[in-house]
C-alpha atoms as one frame of an Amber mdcrd trajectory, in Angstrom:
protein
-257.500  97.034  83.969-255.203  96.290  81.480-256.065  92.957  79.470-252.417
  91.478  80.435-253.038  92.303  84.118-256.111  90.628  84.709-254.526  87.481
  83.236-251.965  87.641  85.328-254.524  88.167  88.488-256.262  85.280  87.456
-253.917  82.559  86.570-250.698  83.703  88.603-248.407  81.125  90.409-248.969
  77.386  91.031-248.491  75.578  93.913-247.444  72.307  93.199-250.699  71.411
  90.568-253.422  73.407  92.143-253.297  77.058  91.284-252.999  80.017  93.769
-255.131  82.887  92.849-254.477  86.541  93.659-257.984  87.642  95.706-257.206
  90.913  94.715-258.114  93.258  91.436-255.611  96.455  90.482-256.786  99.869
  89.217-254.977 102.725  88.541-255.178 106.626  89.384-253.196 109.839  89.585
-251.929 109.029  92.954-250.875 105.255  92.301-249.762 104.688  96.133-249.553
 101.509  97.831-250.278 101.148 101.739-249.472  98.154 103.603-250.710  98.486
 107.316-251.373  95.355 109.818-254.489  95.848 111.678-255.660  93.368 114.492
-258.107  91.245 111.964-257.238  92.181 108.108-254.427  93.981 106.034-255.801
  97.074 104.147-254.057  97.429 100.893-254.258 100.434  98.609-253.166  99.692
  95.326-253.139 102.627  93.048-255.517 104.450  95.058-258.130 101.633  95.104
-258.974  99.981  98.608-258.966  96.128  98.452-260.034  94.506 101.999-257.927
  91.512 102.047-256.083  89.264 104.231-252.783  89.160 102.307-250.107  91.727
 101.343-249.008  92.116  98.042-246.111  94.410  97.175-246.705  95.212  93.776
-245.884  98.874  92.888-246.317 101.559  90.018-248.268  98.669  87.768-249.798
 101.375  85.680-246.379 102.131  83.751-246.849  98.957  82.063-245.197  95.347
  81.660-241.531  94.589  80.102-240.174  91.410  78.537-239.124  90.357  82.253
-240.581  86.751  83.209-240.649  86.043  86.716-239.949  82.974  88.761-242.678
  81.049  87.274-243.026  82.105  83.783-245.281  85.406  83.848-244.672  88.503
  82.797-243.657  91.125  85.341-242.499  94.569  85.246-239.177  95.693  87.165
-241.261  96.642  90.618-242.561  93.083  91.346-238.838  92.198  92.175-239.257
  94.235  95.439-240.645  91.479  97.989-239.899  91.965 101.489-239.374  89.075
 103.335-240.203  88.850 106.107-243.172  91.447 105.619-242.225  94.410 107.999
-245.058  95.424 110.674-245.886  98.467 108.565-245.034  99.550 105.014-246.510
 102.614 102.831-245.358 102.980  99.478-246.015 105.083  96.663-245.203 104.932
  92.549-242.577 108.016  93.102-239.380 105.856  91.947-235.860 107.087  92.301
-232.383 105.940  90.839-229.717 104.879  92.825-226.093 105.062  91.145-222.961
 102.805  92.158-220.940 106.159  91.518-223.052 108.321  93.370-224.649 106.857
  96.255-223.472 106.360 100.051-224.560 104.686 103.143-223.549 107.314 105.686
-223.925 107.972 109.790-226.309 110.588 109.999-225.257 113.908 112.071-226.069
 113.207 115.437-225.994 109.617 115.426-224.427 107.935 118.932-222.422 105.585
 116.491-220.080 107.220 114.410-217.198 105.770 111.780-215.625 104.010 114.573
-218.498 101.613 114.910-217.052  98.886 112.802-220.182  96.882 112.842-222.180
  99.397 110.739-219.107 100.486 108.577-218.600  96.791 107.962-222.511  96.681
 107.275-222.406  99.528 105.153-219.952  97.978 102.658-221.711  94.385 102.726
-225.345  96.148 101.791-223.979  98.391  99.416-222.287  95.339  97.597-225.665
  93.393  97.964-227.315  96.548  96.053-224.674  97.024  93.460-222.461  93.961
  93.310-224.266  92.335  90.342-224.045  95.206  88.150-220.270  95.241  89.330
-219.044  91.890  88.261-220.590  92.462  84.926-217.024  93.629  83.639-219.070
  94.087  80.103-222.231  96.171  81.148-221.071  99.639  82.050-223.747 101.703
  84.269-225.283 104.780  82.540-223.323 107.546  83.112-226.428 109.934  84.011
-229.478 108.618  85.726-232.716 109.655  84.249-235.138 111.053  87.042-234.493
 112.019  90.523-231.817 110.106  92.640-231.433 108.675  95.911-227.809 109.952
  97.088-227.268 108.619 100.462-228.894 106.433 103.444-228.246 108.425 106.343
-228.164 105.836 109.595-228.997 107.412 112.667-228.950 105.665 115.866-230.869
 107.697 118.761-229.924 106.018 121.733-227.002 107.429 123.928-225.339 103.650
 124.179-225.063 102.004 120.461-224.372  99.033 121.512-221.811  99.146 118.682
-219.242  96.791 120.649-221.398  94.810 122.452-223.441  91.191 121.711-226.855
  90.965 120.954-228.894  89.547 123.541-232.674  88.064 124.327-233.657  91.641
 125.071-232.080  93.953 122.180-233.889  96.185 120.835-234.326  95.428 116.828
-236.762  98.013 116.092-236.187 100.697 113.487-237.902 103.411 111.132-236.738
 103.502 107.305-238.294 106.748 105.308-236.811 106.497 101.404-237.306 110.124
  99.627-234.951 112.047  97.541-232.455 112.842  97.911-231.829 110.742 101.104
-233.270 108.397 102.705-233.031 107.972 106.626-232.905 104.986 108.557-233.362
 105.401 112.490-233.052 102.700 114.951-232.642 102.816 118.945-229.494 100.380
 118.749-227.210  98.915 116.072-229.292  96.038 115.924-232.276  97.495 114.617
-230.152  99.346 112.153-228.784  96.005 110.841-232.492  94.815 110.074-233.254
  98.202 108.580-230.273  97.823 106.129-231.665  94.431 104.864-235.077  96.064
 104.345-233.795  98.787 102.200-231.459  96.730 100.449-234.556  94.512  99.434
-236.255  97.720  98.243-234.104  98.009  95.342-234.737  96.546  92.590-233.238
  96.466  88.958-234.606  98.110  85.659-234.365  96.527  82.250-231.541  98.512
  81.738-229.566  97.028  84.504-230.205 100.664  86.527-230.790 100.455  90.305
-234.237 101.737  91.556-235.956 102.606  94.777-239.894 103.810  95.468-240.515
 106.400  97.907-241.217 104.417 100.984-241.911 104.609 104.618-241.270 101.437
 106.777-242.119 101.385 110.604-240.650  97.895 112.033-240.133  95.584 114.837
-239.799  91.449 115.318-243.036  89.795 116.873-240.792  87.314 118.832-237.472
  88.020 120.554-235.756  84.592 119.654-235.681  83.704 116.177-233.283  80.760
 115.803-231.490  78.307 113.575-230.152  75.114 114.769-227.524  73.476 112.797
-225.837  69.663 113.651-222.190  69.943 113.134-221.663  66.530 115.166-223.386
  64.127 112.783-221.206  65.438 109.695-218.716  68.022 110.139-219.785  70.940
 108.357-216.436  73.106 107.374-216.134  76.853 108.637-217.452  78.842 105.537
-220.613  76.860 105.473-221.294  78.079 108.574-220.650  81.762 108.014-222.331
  81.513 104.558-225.399  80.287 106.939-225.590  83.178 109.212-225.245  85.393
 106.328-228.307  84.136 104.992-229.763  83.808 108.463-229.291  87.703 108.506
-231.006  88.147 104.934-233.692  86.487 106.776-233.845  88.335 110.014-232.751
  85.496 112.251-231.024  86.363 115.387-229.776  83.123 117.097-227.560  80.571
 116.180-228.134  77.291 118.118-224.577  75.837 117.410-225.425  71.686 118.308
-221.770  71.755 118.225-221.150  68.059 119.286-222.811  64.500 119.874-222.305
  60.843 119.801-220.795  60.806 116.513-218.094  63.246 116.962-216.624  66.074
 119.203-215.623  68.662 116.823-215.076  71.443 119.376-211.227  71.704 120.270
-211.105  72.280 124.011-208.217  74.136 125.857-208.875  72.681 128.773-209.438
  68.774 127.958-207.467  68.734 124.243-208.521  65.005 124.440-211.887  65.108
 123.730-211.492  66.799 119.992-208.481  64.484 119.525-209.785  61.332 120.313
-213.883  62.226 119.430-213.400  64.249 116.368-213.711  62.265 112.977-210.019
  63.640 112.092-208.427  65.403 115.165-206.797  67.913 112.556-209.294  68.580
 109.246-212.854  67.927 111.363-212.575  70.006 114.255-213.163  74.046 115.327
-210.221  75.600 116.726-210.701  78.364 119.328-209.826  80.703 116.468-212.494
  78.983 114.356-215.089  79.398 117.131-213.915  83.382 117.631-214.663  83.814
 114.186-217.947  82.362 114.367-219.116  84.495 117.568-217.564  87.616 115.764
-219.202  86.915 112.053-222.302  86.282 113.723-222.350  89.453 116.252-221.832
  91.844 113.114-224.849  90.508 112.123-227.000  90.880 115.103-226.965  87.071
 115.611-226.118  85.600 118.871-224.530  82.487 119.037-225.915  79.464 121.488
-223.611  76.443 121.876-225.256  73.153 122.788-223.432  70.722 124.523-225.895
  67.746 125.488-225.707  65.491 128.374-225.847  62.739 130.454-227.040  61.480
 126.655-225.539  62.155 123.281-222.375  61.555 124.793-220.858  58.706 123.014
-217.791  60.765 121.454-216.996  62.676 124.778-215.942  59.195 126.598-213.114
  58.610 123.817-211.454  61.585 125.328-212.321  61.624 128.590-211.634  58.610
 131.060-214.194  57.121 133.271-216.875  59.954 131.673-219.042  57.123 130.766
-221.127  54.317 132.446-220.055  50.773 131.863-222.738  48.428 130.552-223.161
  45.068 131.833-224.651  41.758 130.867-225.427  39.959 134.037-222.262  40.407
 136.125-220.017  41.090 133.254-218.778  44.333 131.210-219.767  44.362 128.071
-216.968  46.741 126.981-219.706  49.239 125.673-220.628  52.551 127.315-224.054
  54.528 128.317-224.652  58.015 128.891-222.624  60.149 131.290-221.925  58.092
 134.820-223.888  60.132 137.325-222.785  58.597 140.276-218.903  59.351 140.317
-217.565  62.793 141.655-214.845  63.106 138.966-217.892  63.427 136.524-218.875
  66.653 138.141-215.587  67.845 138.580-215.082  67.631 135.025-218.121  69.258
 134.306-217.397  72.328 136.296-213.983  72.471 134.856-215.492  72.059 131.233
-218.029  74.404 131.720-216.010  77.302 133.163-214.396  77.056 130.249-217.379
  77.330 127.677-218.594  80.177 129.763-215.441  82.291 128.791-214.997  81.064
 125.428-218.937  81.907 124.396-220.168  85.837 125.098-223.985  84.464 125.185
-225.948  85.035 128.628-227.059  81.419 127.749-225.696  77.825 127.273-227.865
  74.965 125.901-227.476  71.580 128.278-229.798  69.341 126.260-231.188  66.941
 128.648-233.159  64.701 126.006-233.424  61.152 125.070-231.411  59.482 127.839
-231.668  55.776 127.054-231.710  53.844 130.611-230.672  50.479 129.508-227.022
  50.757 130.232-227.810  52.470 133.803-229.870  49.994 134.560-227.433  47.084
 133.765-224.769  48.563 135.893-224.553  47.225 139.419-222.791  50.091 140.846
-225.730  52.591 139.626-228.311  49.947 141.119-226.441  50.320 144.387-226.481
  54.259 144.283-230.506  54.100 143.218-230.852  52.261 146.538-228.881  54.242
 148.949-230.638  57.512 147.399-233.850  55.967 147.798-234.997  56.528 143.985
-236.076  52.818 143.793-236.236  51.474 139.880-237.173  55.128 138.701-233.894
  56.046 136.550-235.823  59.426 135.366-234.918  60.612 139.081-231.232  59.048
 138.587-231.578  61.528 135.413-232.976  64.440 137.272-230.413  64.310 140.215
-227.720  64.578 137.469-229.199  67.176 135.705-229.963  69.135 139.187-225.918
  68.924 140.018-225.148  70.169 136.419-227.426  73.104 136.610-226.162  74.000
 139.950-222.317  73.832 138.535-223.407  75.832 135.465-225.195  78.537 137.446
-221.771  79.317 139.169-220.271  80.461 135.791-223.175  83.177 136.016-224.599
  81.564 132.851-228.543  81.019 132.263-229.376  78.049 130.274-231.626  76.174
 127.965-232.847  72.574 128.015-235.016  70.359 125.877-238.553  69.760 127.375
-237.424  66.223 129.321-236.025  68.303 131.964-238.910  70.187 132.483-240.908
  67.021 132.312-239.272  65.144 134.762-239.739  67.384 137.679-235.788  68.722
 137.395-235.650  72.232 139.875-235.074  74.770 137.428-234.152  78.599 137.955
-236.823  81.114 137.040-235.106  82.385 133.573-234.277  79.055 132.497-235.359
  78.598 128.658-237.421  75.464 127.837-237.325  74.104 124.408-240.328  72.541
 123.105-239.640  70.033 120.589-242.194  66.823 120.828-244.791  67.453 118.526
-247.208  64.608 119.382-248.160  66.448 122.519-247.130  70.293 121.720-250.228
  72.484 122.781-250.355  70.467 125.906-246.544  70.858 126.607-246.818  74.997
 125.993-249.592  75.095 128.074-247.594  72.964 131.292-244.306  74.938 130.575
-246.167  78.297 130.341-248.182  77.600 133.217-245.265  76.995 135.367-243.794
  80.508 134.248-241.142  79.151 132.407-239.851  81.212 128.872-240.510  78.758
 125.962-239.323  78.455 122.361-240.958  76.182 120.226-239.017  74.076 117.647
-241.417  71.282 117.403-243.338  72.071 114.045-239.894  73.172 112.527-237.703
  69.771 112.249-236.475  70.744 108.879-234.580  67.613 108.607-238.011  66.245
 107.902-237.798  65.877 103.846-241.300  65.343 101.916-241.990  65.801  97.791
-243.366  69.182  97.165-243.728  72.535  99.046-243.315  71.409 102.714-242.532
  75.135 103.429-246.248  75.934 103.593-246.574  73.411 106.498-243.984  75.875
 108.420-245.595  78.733 107.539-249.110  77.911 108.753-247.756  77.346 112.312
-249.209  79.529 114.761-246.840  79.745 117.777-249.484  80.887 120.272-252.553
  78.585 119.220-252.449  76.849 122.741-255.047  77.304 125.400-253.373  79.848
 128.062-253.592  82.976 129.307-252.254  86.199 128.089-249.039  85.874 130.421
-248.842  82.662 129.130-248.615  83.513 125.613-246.149  86.071 126.662-243.326
  83.359 127.781-243.218  82.250 124.411-240.172  84.149 123.501-239.633  82.713
 119.821-238.982  79.788 118.017-236.054  77.862 116.104-236.040  75.845 112.771
-233.625  72.779 113.162-231.890  71.194 110.891-230.266  67.904 112.616-227.160
  66.449 110.306-227.616  62.861 109.762-228.583  63.319 106.318-226.522  66.809
 105.495-223.249  67.998 105.109-221.537  70.775 103.119-223.069  69.576  99.829
-226.461  69.719 100.533-226.903  71.521 104.064-227.602  75.332 102.542-230.293
  74.439  99.656-231.790  72.020 102.367-232.357  75.013 104.779-233.065  77.543
 102.642-235.858  79.331 101.675-237.919  76.524 103.864-236.378  78.339 106.894
-237.402  81.531 105.613-240.920  80.709 106.112-240.123  80.174 109.939-238.287
  83.669 109.761-241.283  85.091 108.995-243.737  83.699 111.248-241.541  84.807
 113.760-241.232  88.138 113.067-243.994  89.375 111.026-247.444  90.397 112.469
-249.456  87.353 113.129-252.054  88.240 110.384-249.519  87.910 107.881-250.489
  84.449 106.769-251.595  84.219 103.184-250.128  81.269 101.577-250.972  82.825
  97.876-249.022  86.211  98.876-246.050  84.266 100.913-245.600  82.090  97.321
-244.988  85.062  95.229-242.621  87.258  97.773-240.679  83.937  98.587-240.089
  82.919  95.262-238.543  86.468  94.820-236.932  86.315  98.039-235.189  82.968
  96.713-234.018  84.347  93.743-232.253  87.502  95.815-230.565  85.031  98.112
-229.469  83.367  95.054-227.895  86.428  93.407-226.333  86.964  96.600-224.784
  83.573  96.395-226.599  81.491  98.944-227.868  78.143  96.669-231.618  78.144
  97.981-233.582  75.604  96.558-236.632  76.374  94.208-239.997  76.451  95.468
-241.592  75.066  92.165-240.987  75.015  88.249-239.252  78.698  86.996-236.151
  80.468  86.895-234.441  83.555  88.403-232.988  86.557  86.479-229.862  85.788
  87.934-228.963  82.343  88.323-226.820  80.583  90.988-223.433  80.230  89.415
-221.798  77.808  91.625-218.559  77.387  93.096-216.308  76.515  90.039
């Protein structure tokens, strides 16, 4: 092993003040190939012909060609191919040292002959342009720096995209059962990307773009590679809260872009809450007129919502809106008379209001009209109905509710009143042919749920018990409890998110199959347009790999290296992702000025 390589292997990146060591050795051979294959217990990593039994995946290609004067994210010398850091790591990757050039003059992404999607597929046509710009955009922006007219060595002239099923789903919307699998073969003169559906093609395009690296002369290169990939979990979401602080449309779109870079596929839009009601309803315009922070500047118009949904669809991302009731509804009451419960002090109204009033027929008439609109505006098969954190204090103070409780035989158990409301709401939503997601309290309170109801487990204090209970009752489950990104701590908290194993609870194999994925949640008390994106990324990237990659991809040392480079890639693409630790990126974030 060359002395400089040995030094790097023994003195690599540091996590906070503790060293992270690469527990592997690199040797050179004539073959110089690398093979990453996931097995049940270990990964067999062939690095330059040497078999290293290890639990990590290190994406280092062609190390025998020598190091250039290029410095990595944490101050160590790297060569060009070390910038190839796939994130999230695919299920299987095989790569060799055979390297090819890509020229912005010659290279193109095209529909393969026989593909069920052609030039009329705007989703793929737009993606082709987007990824071409990702691959060559930085070079194109350097007006002073001309690309070499003649590339040395062999060249990949095109990426052919082949959709193999008869229905490409090009004009459809992604859903829980969407096929995101793909196979990628990179060779000269053509690379081939095969996928049953356009959703897999989108994920494969992202992987192809991540395989491209820049040499010291600014030219683009890619190594001969074979990839076979699919997600471990079907639901991989990001929750953004746009009520506590209004998040401008372009910030939402930028984060959808970042989600696609990390292979997330669900935008859980917590669009309204106590603080504000920025959703502009056509049926009930007073909700935003009275309930938004500002009725003109701090709202999402119907065209805004439509843009978010389409922007997300073009990236294979579902948009699931959340309209949380009966709690978290103070802003609703400003624009909808008699919706909320009047609070009392003794026999006198206090002038304040509590949760939705569950004893009035007018409440359910309103909900029926409102969710009829929501079902028409949002095309996804699911809507999130909330149902968490209901404060019973106001209900307890209201004499009319006390009488209703007695008449219904609820006694003083206000969770039964909550269940009464939720049950009626679920029946209303069912008439719109929508499925629903709910926070775990609805399940805990014994509300009768449809079999396809998705229960979101968010309370960390009884996480494994809750997973056992929900899956034991047969309900699809998503996990968010370990991934509340609004909790901030000094240092690299991404490691904690990365180490989570969603299926580490006692249960049968059938129960564990009911865990369909998870979500990283960024609540909005302390974030707005100024800090949302850097707080979210690359911390959410740790969640993306946990939900996409094989369960045995869990080595923090390797993840630190790859995530540092992936963060720099997001920076180059215009996403202001915060740093993991000290160091710098080859192409730093330039800001918006």
